[in-house]
Short mmCIF file of C-alpha atoms in Angstrom, two decimals:
data_model
loop_
_atom_site.label_atom_id
_atom_site.label_comp_id
_atom_site.label_asym_id
_atom_site.label_seq_id
_atom_site.Cartn_x
_atom_site.Cartn_y
_atom_site.Cartn_z
CA MET A 1 -1.54 0.75 39.30
CA THR A 2 -1.91 1.05 35.53
CA THR A 3 -4.76 1.77 33.16
CA ASP A 4 -3.01 0.00 30.29
CA THR A 5 -5.24 -3.03 29.67
CA ALA A 6 -2.35 -4.88 27.99
CA GLU A 7 -0.52 -4.77 31.33
CA LEU A 8 -3.45 -6.24 33.27
CA ILE A 9 -3.08 -9.70 31.70
CA SER A 10 0.11 -11.70 32.07
CA ALA A 11 2.36 -11.78 29.00
CA LYS A 12 3.06 -15.43 29.89
CA GLN A 13 -0.37 -16.52 28.64
CA PRO A 14 -0.07 -18.38 25.32
CA TRP A 15 -2.57 -16.14 23.52
CA ARG A 16 -0.74 -13.03 24.83
CA GLN A 17 2.52 -14.49 23.50
CA ARG A 18 0.90 -14.81 20.06
CA GLU A 19 -0.51 -11.30 20.34
CA LEU A 20 2.91 -9.87 21.19
CA ALA A 21 4.54 -11.79 18.32
CA PHE A 22 1.90 -10.39 15.96
CA GLU A 23 2.65 -6.85 17.16
CA VAL A 24 6.35 -7.36 16.47
CA ALA A 25 5.68 -8.87 13.03
CA TYR A 26 3.22 -6.13 12.00
CA PRO A 27 4.24 -2.85 13.68
CA GLN A 28 2.33 -0.85 11.05
CA LEU A 29 -0.92 -2.16 12.54
CA GLN A 30 -0.17 -0.78 16.01
CA LYS A 31 -1.26 2.59 17.40
CA LEU A 32 -3.88 3.14 14.73
CA THR A 33 -6.65 5.67 14.65
CA ILE A 34 -9.46 4.58 12.38
CA VAL A 35 -12.04 7.05 11.10
CA VAL A 36 -15.37 5.98 9.61
CA ILE A 37 -17.03 8.61 7.45
CA ASP A 38 -20.74 8.43 6.74
CA GLY A 39 -22.83 10.66 4.54
CA PRO A 40 -25.94 10.91 2.40
CA THR A 41 -24.16 9.96 -0.85
CA PRO A 42 -21.01 8.01 -1.77
CA GLU A 43 -19.67 11.08 -3.57
CA LEU A 44 -19.94 13.26 -0.44
CA VAL A 45 -18.32 10.55 1.68
CA ASP A 46 -15.44 10.20 -0.80
CA ASP A 47 -14.97 13.97 -0.93
CA GLY A 48 -14.95 14.18 2.86
CA ALA A 49 -12.47 11.31 3.16
CA THR A 50 -10.19 12.92 0.57
CA ARG A 51 -10.26 16.29 2.33
CA LEU A 52 -9.70 14.73 5.77
CA ALA A 53 -6.78 12.60 4.55
CA SER A 54 -5.22 15.65 2.90
CA ALA A 55 -5.56 17.73 6.08
CA LEU A 56 -4.10 14.96 8.26
CA GLU A 57 -1.14 14.46 5.89
CA GLN A 58 -0.23 18.13 6.40
CA ASN A 59 0.43 17.47 10.10
CA SER A 60 3.23 14.90 10.01
CA ALA A 61 4.21 15.70 13.60
CA LEU A 62 0.97 14.09 14.80
CA PHE A 63 0.26 11.67 11.94
CA ARG A 64 3.23 9.66 10.66
CA ASN A 65 1.18 7.83 8.05
CA VAL A 66 -2.26 8.48 6.56
CA ARG A 67 -3.91 5.75 4.48
CA ARG A 68 -7.29 5.46 2.80
CA PRO A 69 -8.08 1.76 2.38
CA GLY A 70 -10.23 1.42 -0.71
CA GLY A 71 -9.38 4.93 -1.87
CA GLY A 72 -6.63 7.01 -3.34
CA ALA A 73 -4.82 7.01 -6.67
CA PHE A 74 -4.52 3.22 -6.95
CA PHE A 75 -8.26 2.62 -6.62
CA GLU A 76 -9.10 5.53 -8.91
CA ARG A 77 -6.94 3.88 -11.59
CA GLU A 78 -7.50 0.16 -10.85
CA GLY A 79 -10.83 0.11 -9.01
CA ALA A 80 -12.56 -2.00 -11.65
CA LEU A 81 -10.36 -4.92 -10.57
CA PHE A 82 -12.34 -5.11 -7.34
CA LEU A 83 -15.83 -5.06 -8.81
CA PRO A 84 -17.92 -8.23 -8.95
CA LEU A 85 -17.25 -10.24 -12.11
CA GLU A 86 -20.81 -9.79 -13.40
CA THR A 87 -20.55 -5.99 -13.05
CA VAL A 88 -17.27 -5.95 -14.98
CA ARG A 89 -18.81 -8.17 -17.66
CA GLU A 90 -21.88 -5.90 -18.03
CA THR A 91 -19.77 -2.73 -18.12
CA THR A 92 -17.37 -4.17 -20.68
CA GLU A 93 -20.22 -5.35 -22.91
CA SER A 94 -21.90 -1.95 -22.65
CA LEU A 95 -18.67 -0.18 -23.63
CA ALA A 96 -18.19 -2.57 -26.56
CA ARG A 97 -21.74 -1.84 -27.81
CA SER A 98 -21.01 1.91 -27.54
CA ALA A 99 -17.64 1.76 -29.31
CA ASP A 100 -18.86 3.49 -32.48
CA MET A 101 -20.26 6.37 -30.47
CA LEU A 102 -17.25 6.62 -28.13
CA ALA A 103 -14.54 6.54 -30.85
CA PRO A 104 -14.96 10.21 -31.86
CA LEU A 105 -14.83 11.24 -28.17
CA VAL A 106 -11.61 9.32 -27.66
CA ALA A 107 -10.13 10.98 -30.74
CA ASP A 108 -10.88 14.42 -29.28
#
C-alpha cells in the first residue's frame, strides 16, 4: 500500500503519460514549496518576503533553490517593464514635466 497519489493512477493513462513527460521536461517545477505572504501593506509583504528568502537561502542543505517570482534584483531594476502601458505613459509624462526640478537632484 502506498500513500503516493501519483502511484494510485496507472502511468499507462494518456494524460499520465503527458504529465510524466512534462515532469521530465521541466524538473525545476517538481518538488516545490510555495509560500504566499500576506500583510497589511505591500511594503511589509515585500520586506517579509525578502527576509524569508534570505533566511531560506542560508540553509542550502534543505533548500537547493530559492526564488521570488515578481521580486528580487531584476524586478527592482526592470519592474517598470511590467506595469500597464497607461501607468508607464503617465509616469513618464510626469517625470518629463518635472525635469527642470529633478535636474539639480540628479547632478548631486
